[in-house]
Amino acid sequence: MAGHPLSFCLIGKSQSRHDFQSAAQESKISALFWGSKKSVYSGKFDFQLEDFTLTGLGSEGTSTNQTIERKISVSVISSISDVPSDEWDACNWDSTGPEEYNPFLSHGFLSSLEESGCAVKETGWVPSHIVAKDESENVLGVVPLYLKSHSYGEFVFDHSWADAYYGFGSRYYPKFQCCVPFTPVTGPRILIRKVSFKDQLFDAMVSALKNLAVQSRVSSLHITFPSEKEWNKLKGKGFLQRIGMQYHWKNRNYKNFDEFLMDMKQNKRKTIRQERKKISTQNLTMKRLRGHEIKAKHWDSFYTFYRNTTDNKWGTPYLTRDFFHNMSSKMGDQVLLVAAEEGDEFVAGALNLIGGDTLFGRLWGCHPRAYYPSLHFEACYYQAIEAAIELNLKTVEAGAQGEHKIQRGYLPVTTYSCHYLVDEGFRKAIEEFLLRESAQVKLVMELISDSGPFKQGYTQSNGSVNI
């Protein structure tokens, strides 16, 4: 029956999902957070969540009245290592396709965060990933999910919501967070194989997520930076919609950097050329390194640069030295490190990952002993643009915040998040807040786009949405 879709519908759930509702399980979840900021939980957070039966009528080689059933089990696991990398990555690949492939959702990236001590219970990120399997134990769907004791490292800010909960004598934490930790990158969050009942499996996994939130007695479930398609589908399933803004560069089939500059206003073009000239006058050489070209010494230095950035900006160093080594060894040529050298010394760098049609710029850092004017712009923005043109990529996604990106060719686009609040009263109050916030975000995006750096007649979708 391959290639012939079945008309599947959800017909029931087994009672096994109630097995984890015991007082012992609930006390374990509560014990994670009702004391110190760090988890005191030392056991495995693995259990069967729900069983679903998806049913429909066969289409080829079967009687039209014959009922076909697929039994799907949904479980919670405490480590991504419990899922074979090829099965997790197959779910990711099928959810995006080659053009929109997202490296941050790969087993290699997410497992590096866990193995290096970044996204673990000790840091308030308890891996609680959702896995859907069929009766033959084939993995058909996965969700990167974390039980959290705080709101750091998410880039969709809900601290005021937590304050409101506390103000009314309620606890906001723990909460469930569906995301890529420490990474404000858009992509699908419910990763499902290409099966004929994909839509029904999506509905079943969303139902399991919501039930997990309710039965675990958490305040909320948050899905941050999902795809726009997921965002729209989740609205009809009780999730509140929120929008945000990032700055992306779009490739209009440019042959080189100068051709891109010709789309810009004359004064902006002049400023960029002046900034780029400063690099050579400071005896700096820029290199773009990939895969095996990046050595262990580069990552040791880059970690020092990264810590310099977080220390100077009063940030939190979420990532460890081991993470960079681990991630690089697993992801190979998907990693692009922009390196600035003064003579033979590596003095600054910018970390990028290469996706299907997008270059994702993420982290930047410089040697703590010196300041190099305009080097940040060169390493993070101009080198990324040149790399995207060279690799024939459609987009450079430069991450969160930074109005200074606009004058360098990066325009605002809409980002998305979905929020399921268990308490109906709080849900209504936050819904009203989000309506006002969305109107403000849209207005700001329109104003920025109208006063952008490009010549009159240049058009780029700003990703605006209707709510």
Short mmCIF file of C-alpha atoms in Angstrom, two decimals:
data_model
loop_
_atom_site.label_atom_id
_atom_site.label_comp_id
_atom_site.label_asym_id
_atom_site.label_seq_id
_atom_site.Cartn_x
_atom_site.Cartn_y
_atom_site.Cartn_z
CA MET A 1 0.00 0.00 0.00
CA ALA A 2 3.04 2.28 -0.24
CA GLY A 3 2.22 5.54 -1.92
CA HIS A 4 -1.52 5.11 -1.37
CA PRO A 5 -2.67 7.22 1.59
CA LEU A 6 -5.05 5.76 4.08
CA SER A 7 -7.86 7.75 5.60
CA PHE A 8 -6.82 7.48 9.24
CA CYS A 9 -8.57 8.89 12.27
CA LEU A 10 -7.90 8.75 15.98
CA ILE A 11 -10.30 6.31 17.62
CA GLY A 12 -9.01 5.85 21.10
CA LYS A 13 -6.33 5.88 23.76
CA SER A 14 -5.28 3.11 26.03
CA GLN A 15 -5.53 3.47 29.77
CA SER A 16 -1.78 2.98 30.10
CA ARG A 17 -1.22 6.70 30.12
CA HIS A 18 -2.59 6.79 33.65
CA ASP A 19 0.16 4.51 34.91
CA PHE A 20 2.56 7.39 35.42
CA GLN A 21 0.12 9.43 37.46
CA SER A 22 1.11 7.75 40.68
CA ALA A 23 2.02 9.82 43.70
CA ALA A 24 5.59 8.66 43.37
CA GLN A 25 5.91 10.03 39.84
CA GLU A 26 4.29 13.32 40.76
CA SER A 27 6.58 13.75 43.75
CA LYS A 28 9.61 13.15 41.55
CA ILE A 29 8.56 15.91 39.17
CA SER A 30 7.81 18.29 42.01
CA ALA A 31 11.10 17.52 43.73
CA LEU A 32 12.92 18.83 40.70
CA PHE A 33 12.10 22.41 41.47
CA TRP A 34 10.63 23.12 44.85
CA GLY A 35 14.02 23.55 46.48
CA SER A 36 17.33 24.78 45.10
CA LYS A 37 17.67 26.01 41.54
CA LYS A 38 19.46 22.82 40.59
CA SER A 39 17.62 19.57 40.22
CA VAL A 40 17.77 17.06 43.03
CA TYR A 41 16.22 14.39 40.85
CA SER A 42 18.60 11.48 40.28
CA GLY A 43 16.39 8.86 38.64
CA LYS A 44 15.33 8.13 35.07
CA PHE A 45 12.56 10.29 33.62
CA ASP A 46 11.34 7.56 31.24
CA PHE A 47 7.82 6.18 31.04
CA GLN A 48 5.05 5.20 28.67
CA LEU A 49 2.81 8.19 28.09
CA GLU A 50 -0.03 7.09 25.82
CA ASP A 51 -1.10 4.45 23.32
CA PHE A 52 -3.10 5.45 20.27
CA THR A 53 -4.87 3.42 17.62
CA LEU A 54 -5.09 5.07 14.23
CA THR A 55 -7.55 3.45 11.87
CA GLY A 56 -8.83 3.79 8.33
CA LEU A 57 -9.85 1.95 5.18
CA GLY A 58 -7.27 0.32 2.92
CA SER A 59 -6.99 1.41 -0.71
CA GLU A 60 -4.91 -1.07 -2.69
CA GLY A 61 -5.09 -4.84 -2.53
CA THR A 62 -7.72 -4.75 0.21
CA SER A 63 -11.45 -4.68 0.42
CA THR A 64 -12.84 -1.16 0.60
CA ASN A 65 -14.60 -2.18 3.80
CA GLN A 66 -11.50 -3.63 5.43
CA THR A 67 -10.30 -1.66 8.44
CA ILE A 68 -6.55 -1.07 8.77
CA GLU A 69 -5.23 -0.23 12.22
CA ARG A 70 -1.89 1.15 13.36
CA LYS A 71 -1.07 1.08 17.04
CA ILE A 72 1.18 3.93 18.12
CA SER A 73 2.86 4.21 21.51
CA VAL A 74 4.08 7.56 22.78
CA SER A 75 6.79 7.62 25.44
CA VAL A 76 8.91 10.12 27.34
CA ILE A 77 12.67 9.50 27.42
CA SER A 78 15.33 11.15 29.58
CA SER A 79 18.12 11.22 27.00
CA ILE A 80 18.25 11.63 23.25
CA SER A 81 20.81 8.82 23.27
CA ASP A 82 17.88 6.45 23.84
CA VAL A 83 16.90 7.03 20.20
CA PRO A 84 19.29 5.80 17.48
CA SER A 85 20.74 8.78 15.63
CA ASP A 86 19.63 7.53 12.22
CA GLU A 87 16.01 7.19 13.36
CA TRP A 88 15.92 10.64 14.99
CA ASP A 89 17.55 12.20 11.93
CA ALA A 90 15.12 10.46 9.59
CA CYS A 91 12.26 12.16 11.45
CA ASN A 92 14.06 15.51 11.13
CA TRP A 93 14.83 14.99 7.43
CA ASP A 94 11.27 13.94 6.56
CA SER A 95 9.86 16.94 8.44
CA THR A 96 11.87 19.47 6.44
CA GLY A 97 13.10 17.94 3.20
CA PRO A 98 16.56 18.67 1.79
CA GLU A 99 15.95 22.37 1.04
CA GLU A 100 14.82 23.33 4.51
CA TYR A 101 16.97 20.85 6.45
CA ASN A 102 17.71 22.21 9.92
CA PRO A 103 21.01 21.07 11.49
CA PHE A 104 20.01 22.26 14.96
CA LEU A 105 17.33 19.58 15.13
CA SER A 106 19.79 16.83 14.29
CA HIS A 107 20.73 14.10 16.73
CA GLY A 108 24.33 15.28 16.53
CA PHE A 109 23.60 18.81 17.71
CA LEU A 110 21.08 17.95 20.41
CA SER A 111 23.09 15.02 21.78
CA SER A 112 26.17 17.27 21.98
CA LEU A 113 24.23 19.59 24.29
CA GLU A 114 23.38 16.71 26.60
CA GLU A 115 26.72 14.89 26.52
CA SER A 116 28.69 18.05 27.27
CA GLY A 117 26.57 19.02 30.28
CA CYS A 118 24.74 21.98 28.71
CA ALA A 119 21.10 20.86 28.44
CA VAL A 120 20.85 18.55 31.45
CA LYS A 121 18.97 18.42 34.75
CA GLU A 122 21.88 20.07 36.61
CA THR A 123 21.39 23.24 34.53
CA GLY A 124 17.59 23.18 34.80
CA TRP A 125 17.04 21.51 31.42
CA VAL A 126 15.71 18.01 32.09
CA PRO A 127 15.53 16.13 28.74
CA SER A 128 11.99 14.78 28.39
CA HIS A 129 11.85 14.01 24.70
CA ILE A 130 8.71 12.53 23.16
CA VAL A 131 9.05 9.44 20.95
CA ALA A 132 6.26 7.80 18.93
CA LYS A 133 6.73 4.20 17.76
CA ASP A 134 4.62 1.72 15.86
CA GLU A 135 3.95 -1.86 16.94
CA SER A 136 7.24 -2.94 15.32
CA GLU A 137 9.22 -0.43 17.40
CA ASN A 138 9.93 1.79 14.39
CA VAL A 139 10.38 5.43 15.41
CA LEU A 140 7.78 7.48 13.54
CA GLY A 141 7.98 10.78 15.41
CA VAL A 142 10.08 12.68 17.94
CA VAL A 143 9.82 15.97 19.83
CA PRO A 144 12.75 17.75 21.54
CA LEU A 145 11.27 18.56 24.95
CA TYR A 146 12.69 19.74 28.27
CA LEU A 147 11.29 20.13 31.78
CA LYS A 148 12.55 23.49 32.99
CA SER A 149 13.01 25.30 36.28
CA HIS A 150 13.66 28.73 34.73
CA SER A 151 13.27 30.68 31.49
CA TYR A 152 16.90 31.27 30.56
CA GLY A 153 18.33 30.31 27.19
CA GLU A 154 15.00 30.46 25.35
CA PHE A 155 14.88 33.89 23.61
CA VAL A 156 11.09 34.10 23.97
CA PHE A 157 10.66 35.99 27.19
CA ASP A 158 8.02 34.99 29.72
CA HIS A 159 9.53 36.23 32.98
CA SER A 160 6.61 38.61 33.47
CA TRP A 161 4.25 35.66 33.19
CA ALA A 162 6.14 33.90 35.97
CA ASP A 163 5.93 37.05 38.10
CA ALA A 164 2.18 37.19 37.54
CA TYR A 165 1.79 33.58 38.67
CA TYR A 166 3.80 34.22 41.81
CA GLY A 167 1.80 37.39 42.47
CA PHE A 168 -1.35 35.29 42.67
CA GLY A 169 0.25 32.64 44.83
CA SER A 170 0.82 30.12 42.05
CA ARG A 171 3.98 28.50 40.72
CA TYR A 172 4.99 29.02 37.11
CA TYR A 173 7.89 26.59 37.26
CA PRO A 174 8.30 23.80 36.36
CA LYS A 175 7.18 24.11 32.77
CA PHE A 176 7.74 22.11 29.61
CA GLN A 177 9.76 23.72 26.84
CA CYS A 178 9.81 22.36 23.29
CA CYS A 179 12.78 23.99 21.56
CA VAL A 180 16.44 23.84 20.58
CA PRO A 181 18.19 24.89 23.81
CA PHE A 182 20.05 28.21 23.74
CA THR A 183 19.26 28.61 20.03
CA PRO A 184 16.58 30.94 18.63
CA VAL A 185 16.28 29.06 15.35
CA THR A 186 13.03 28.45 13.48
CA GLY A 187 12.16 24.93 12.39
CA PRO A 188 9.61 22.17 12.90
CA ARG A 189 9.29 20.95 16.45
CA ILE A 190 7.10 17.87 16.01
CA LEU A 191 9.30 15.77 13.74
CA ILE A 192 7.39 13.03 11.92
CA ARG A 193 8.32 10.49 9.26
CA LYS A 194 6.64 10.55 5.85
CA VAL A 195 3.81 8.16 6.58
CA SER A 196 0.34 8.10 5.08
CA PHE A 197 -1.21 9.03 8.42
CA LYS A 198 1.19 11.89 9.20
CA ASP A 199 -1.52 14.43 10.02
CA GLN A 200 -3.25 12.04 12.41
CA LEU A 201 0.06 11.20 14.06
CA PHE A 202 0.74 14.92 14.48
CA ASP A 203 -2.63 15.30 16.24
CA ALA A 204 -1.91 12.32 18.48
CA MET A 205 1.50 13.64 19.51
CA VAL A 206 0.10 17.09 20.26
CA SER A 207 -2.59 15.45 22.39
CA ALA A 208 0.09 13.49 24.23
CA LEU A 209 2.09 16.67 24.87
CA LYS A 210 -0.91 18.46 26.33
CA ASN A 211 -1.85 15.49 28.50
CA LEU A 212 1.72 15.28 29.74
CA ALA A 213 1.55 18.91 30.85
CA VAL A 214 -1.76 18.41 32.65
CA GLN A 215 -0.90 15.13 34.35
CA SER A 216 2.56 16.36 35.39
CA ARG A 217 0.94 19.34 37.13
CA VAL A 218 3.15 21.90 35.42
CA SER A 219 1.89 25.38 34.66
CA SER A 220 2.43 25.35 30.94
CA LEU A 221 3.87 23.91 27.74
CA HIS A 222 5.76 26.18 25.36
CA ILE A 223 6.73 25.50 21.74
CA THR A 224 9.19 28.17 20.67
CA PHE A 225 10.38 29.01 17.16
CA PRO A 226 8.20 26.42 15.39
CA SER A 227 7.56 26.61 11.68
CA GLU A 228 4.75 28.89 10.57
CA LYS A 229 2.78 25.84 9.42
CA GLU A 230 2.98 24.24 12.87
CA TRP A 231 2.16 27.56 14.51
CA ASN A 232 -1.07 27.81 12.54
CA LYS A 233 -2.06 24.19 13.19
CA LEU A 234 -1.48 24.49 16.93
CA LYS A 235 -3.81 27.47 17.24
CA GLY A 236 -6.75 25.13 16.79
CA LYS A 237 -5.49 22.85 19.55
CA GLY A 238 -5.67 25.29 22.44
CA PHE A 239 -2.27 26.97 22.07
CA LEU A 240 -1.91 30.72 22.29
CA GLN A 241 -0.02 32.36 19.43
CA ARG A 242 2.87 34.76 19.85
CA ILE A 243 5.09 36.48 17.32
CA GLY A 244 8.55 37.97 17.54
CA MET A 245 11.14 39.40 15.19
CA GLN A 246 14.56 38.49 13.85
CA TYR A 247 16.80 39.87 11.11
CA HIS A 248 17.60 37.76 8.04
CA TRP A 249 19.50 38.41 4.82
CA LYS A 250 18.00 37.21 1.54
CA ASN A 251 20.03 36.10 -1.46
CA ARG A 252 18.60 37.47 -4.72
CA ASN A 253 20.79 35.20 -6.84
CA TYR A 254 23.79 37.44 -6.32
CA LYS A 255 27.00 36.47 -8.10
CA ASN A 256 29.21 38.21 -5.56
CA PHE A 257 29.23 40.63 -2.63
CA ASP A 258 29.57 43.73 -4.82
CA GLU A 259 26.41 42.80 -6.69
CA PHE A 260 24.58 42.65 -3.37
CA LEU A 261 25.95 46.09 -2.46
CA MET A 262 24.49 47.57 -5.64
CA ASP A 263 21.00 46.90 -4.24
CA MET A 264 21.73 49.16 -1.28
CA LYS A 265 21.37 52.90 -0.89
CA GLN A 266 24.54 54.76 -1.75
CA ASN A 267 25.31 55.89 1.81
CA LYS A 268 24.80 52.38 3.21
CA ARG A 269 26.98 50.90 0.49
CA LYS A 270 29.73 53.38 1.29
CA THR A 271 29.60 52.60 5.02
CA ILE A 272 29.92 48.86 4.44
CA ARG A 273 32.90 49.29 2.14
CA GLN A 274 34.60 51.50 4.69
CA GLU A 275 34.00 48.95 7.44
CA ARG A 276 35.44 46.14 5.34
CA LYS A 277 38.58 48.16 4.52
CA LYS A 278 39.34 48.46 8.23
CA ILE A 279 40.03 44.73 8.42
CA SER A 280 43.12 44.78 6.18
CA THR A 281 44.45 47.97 7.79
CA GLN A 282 44.50 46.14 11.14
CA ASN A 283 46.65 43.34 9.69
CA LEU A 284 43.72 40.92 9.96
CA THR A 285 43.09 38.02 7.61
CA MET A 286 39.68 36.38 7.33
CA LYS A 287 39.28 32.67 6.69
CA ARG A 288 36.23 30.42 6.42
CA LEU A 289 36.95 26.95 7.80
CA ARG A 290 34.75 23.86 7.42
CA GLY A 291 34.74 20.35 8.79
CA HIS A 292 38.22 18.83 9.05
CA GLU A 293 39.82 22.25 8.55
CA ILE A 294 38.68 23.18 12.07
CA LYS A 295 41.16 21.79 14.59
CA ALA A 296 40.91 21.25 18.33
CA LYS A 297 43.07 24.34 18.90
CA HIS A 298 40.47 26.44 17.08
CA TRP A 299 37.71 25.29 19.43
CA ASP A 300 39.84 25.86 22.52
CA SER A 301 40.48 29.42 21.37
CA PHE A 302 36.90 29.95 20.29
CA TYR A 303 35.65 28.91 23.72
CA THR A 304 37.86 31.62 25.23
CA PHE A 305 36.37 34.12 22.77
CA TYR A 306 32.84 32.93 23.59
CA ARG A 307 33.44 33.37 27.31
CA ASN A 308 34.83 36.85 26.68
CA THR A 309 31.58 37.77 24.92
CA THR A 310 29.31 36.40 27.65
CA ASP A 311 31.41 37.92 30.44
CA ASN A 312 31.50 41.37 28.84
CA LYS A 313 27.79 41.40 28.03
CA TRP A 314 26.72 40.07 31.43
CA GLY A 315 25.49 36.98 29.66
CA THR A 316 25.34 33.40 30.81
CA PRO A 317 27.88 30.94 29.34
CA TYR A 318 25.38 28.21 28.54
CA LEU A 319 27.83 26.19 26.43
CA THR A 320 30.86 24.27 27.65
CA ARG A 321 34.26 23.81 26.02
CA ASP A 322 33.42 20.15 25.40
CA PHE A 323 30.29 21.11 23.50
CA PHE A 324 32.21 22.76 20.67
CA HIS A 325 34.57 19.81 20.30
CA ASN A 326 31.72 17.28 20.48
CA MET A 327 29.41 19.13 18.12
CA SER A 328 32.15 19.69 15.53
CA SER A 329 33.17 16.03 15.50
CA LYS A 330 29.57 14.94 14.91
CA MET A 331 28.47 17.54 12.37
CA GLY A 332 31.48 17.75 10.08
CA ASP A 333 31.06 19.99 7.03
CA GLN A 334 27.80 21.42 8.38
CA VAL A 335 29.99 23.58 10.64
CA LEU A 336 31.44 26.80 9.24
CA LEU A 337 33.83 28.75 11.46
CA VAL A 338 34.77 32.25 10.33
CA ALA A 339 38.27 32.86 11.69
CA ALA A 340 40.08 36.18 12.00
CA GLU A 341 43.85 35.91 12.23
CA GLU A 342 46.38 38.56 13.19
CA GLY A 343 49.56 37.24 11.69
CA ASP A 344 49.47 33.54 12.58
CA GLU A 345 47.30 33.97 15.67
CA PHE A 346 43.59 33.16 15.77
CA VAL A 347 42.08 36.23 17.47
CA ALA A 348 38.32 36.15 16.77
CA GLY A 349 35.67 33.94 15.25
CA ALA A 350 32.03 33.42 14.37
CA LEU A 351 30.26 30.05 14.47
CA ASN A 352 27.79 29.15 11.72
CA LEU A 353 25.90 26.00 10.78
CA ILE A 354 24.92 25.20 7.21
CA GLY A 355 21.37 24.01 6.54
CA GLY A 356 19.54 23.03 3.40
CA ASP A 357 19.07 26.54 2.03
CA THR A 358 20.17 28.68 4.99
CA LEU A 359 23.36 29.71 6.72
CA PHE A 360 22.68 30.01 10.44
CA GLY A 361 24.95 32.49 12.20
CA ARG A 362 25.10 31.86 15.92
CA LEU A 363 28.02 32.79 18.17
CA TRP A 364 30.77 35.37 18.04
CA GLY A 365 33.79 36.04 20.19
CA CYS A 366 37.10 37.89 20.23
CA HIS A 367 40.36 37.60 22.14
CA PRO A 368 39.94 39.46 25.45
CA ARG A 369 43.17 41.42 25.16
CA ALA A 370 42.30 43.57 22.15
CA TYR A 371 39.56 45.46 20.35
CA TYR A 372 39.32 45.38 16.56
CA PRO A 373 37.00 48.03 15.05
CA SER A 374 34.39 46.63 12.63
CA LEU A 375 35.61 43.05 13.06
CA HIS A 376 32.30 41.95 14.54
CA PHE A 377 30.44 43.18 11.45
CA GLU A 378 32.94 41.54 9.12
CA ALA A 379 33.03 38.14 10.85
CA CYS A 380 29.32 37.81 11.61
CA TYR A 381 27.56 39.55 8.72
CA TYR A 382 29.73 40.19 5.68
CA GLN A 383 31.57 36.87 5.76
CA ALA A 384 28.23 35.12 6.23
CA ILE A 385 26.80 36.89 3.18
CA GLU A 386 29.83 35.95 1.08
CA ALA A 387 29.56 32.34 2.24
CA ALA A 388 25.85 32.19 1.39
CA ILE A 389 26.50 33.55 -2.10
CA GLU A 390 29.35 31.09 -2.61
CA LEU A 391 27.26 28.14 -1.38
CA ASN A 392 24.14 29.30 -3.25
CA LEU A 393 22.07 29.53 -0.07
CA LYS A 394 18.87 31.55 0.03
CA THR A 395 19.09 33.02 3.52
CA VAL A 396 21.45 34.07 6.26
CA GLU A 397 19.70 33.84 9.61
CA ALA A 398 21.63 36.03 12.02
CA GLY A 399 19.82 35.17 15.25
CA ALA A 400 18.05 37.28 17.83
CA GLN A 401 18.12 41.04 18.44
CA GLY A 402 20.48 43.58 16.91
CA GLU A 403 18.97 46.58 15.13
CA HIS A 404 22.48 47.30 13.79
CA LYS A 405 21.95 44.39 11.39
CA ILE A 406 19.39 46.38 9.41
CA GLN A 407 21.92 48.82 7.95
CA ARG A 408 24.00 45.85 6.83
CA GLY A 409 21.30 44.24 4.73
CA TYR A 410 19.42 42.13 7.27
CA LEU A 411 15.69 42.87 7.35
CA PRO A 412 13.04 41.91 9.93
CA VAL A 413 11.12 38.65 9.61
CA THR A 414 8.47 37.18 11.86
CA THR A 415 9.22 34.41 14.35
CA TYR A 416 6.64 32.30 16.12
CA SER A 417 5.88 30.60 19.41
CA CYS A 418 2.93 28.68 20.88
CA HIS A 419 1.91 28.51 24.52
CA TYR A 420 -0.43 26.11 26.27
CA LEU A 421 -1.46 27.38 29.72
CA VAL A 422 -3.14 24.78 31.88
CA ASP A 423 -4.96 27.32 34.08
CA GLU A 424 -7.84 28.83 32.11
CA GLY A 425 -7.79 32.10 34.02
CA PHE A 426 -4.13 32.77 33.31
CA ARG A 427 -4.63 31.58 29.72
CA LYS A 428 -7.22 34.28 29.12
CA ALA A 429 -5.09 37.03 30.65
CA ILE A 430 -2.01 36.07 28.64
CA GLU A 431 -4.08 35.80 25.47
CA GLU A 432 -5.15 39.43 25.87
CA PHE A 433 -1.53 40.46 26.47
CA LEU A 434 -0.38 38.65 23.33
CA LEU A 435 -2.95 40.40 21.16
CA ARG A 436 -1.60 43.80 22.23
CA GLU A 437 2.00 42.67 21.88
CA SER A 438 1.45 41.31 18.37
CA ALA A 439 0.06 44.62 17.18
CA GLN A 440 3.15 46.40 18.48
CA VAL A 441 5.55 43.90 16.86
CA LYS A 442 3.83 44.25 13.49
CA LEU A 443 3.99 48.05 13.69
CA VAL A 444 7.71 48.03 14.49
CA MET A 445 8.40 45.66 11.60
CA GLU A 446 6.52 47.89 9.17
CA LEU A 447 8.42 50.98 10.32
CA ILE A 448 11.78 49.21 9.98
CA SER A 449 10.97 47.87 6.53
CA ASP A 450 9.83 51.28 5.29
CA SER A 451 13.12 52.88 6.34
CA GLY A 452 15.36 50.01 5.27
CA PRO A 453 18.86 50.18 3.71
CA PHE A 454 17.90 49.16 0.18
CA LYS A 455 17.13 51.23 -2.87
CA GLN A 456 13.58 52.12 -3.74
CA GLY A 457 11.88 49.22 -5.46
CA TYR A 458 13.73 46.51 -3.54
CA THR A 459 11.24 44.00 -2.15
CA GLN A 460 11.63 41.30 0.47
CA SER A 461 8.88 39.50 2.33
CA ASN A 462 8.94 40.59 5.94
CA GLY A 463 7.12 37.52 7.11
CA SER A 464 4.20 39.47 8.55
CA VAL A 465 1.22 37.41 9.67
CA ASN A 466 -2.42 37.84 10.39
CA ILE A 467 -3.69 36.77 13.78
#
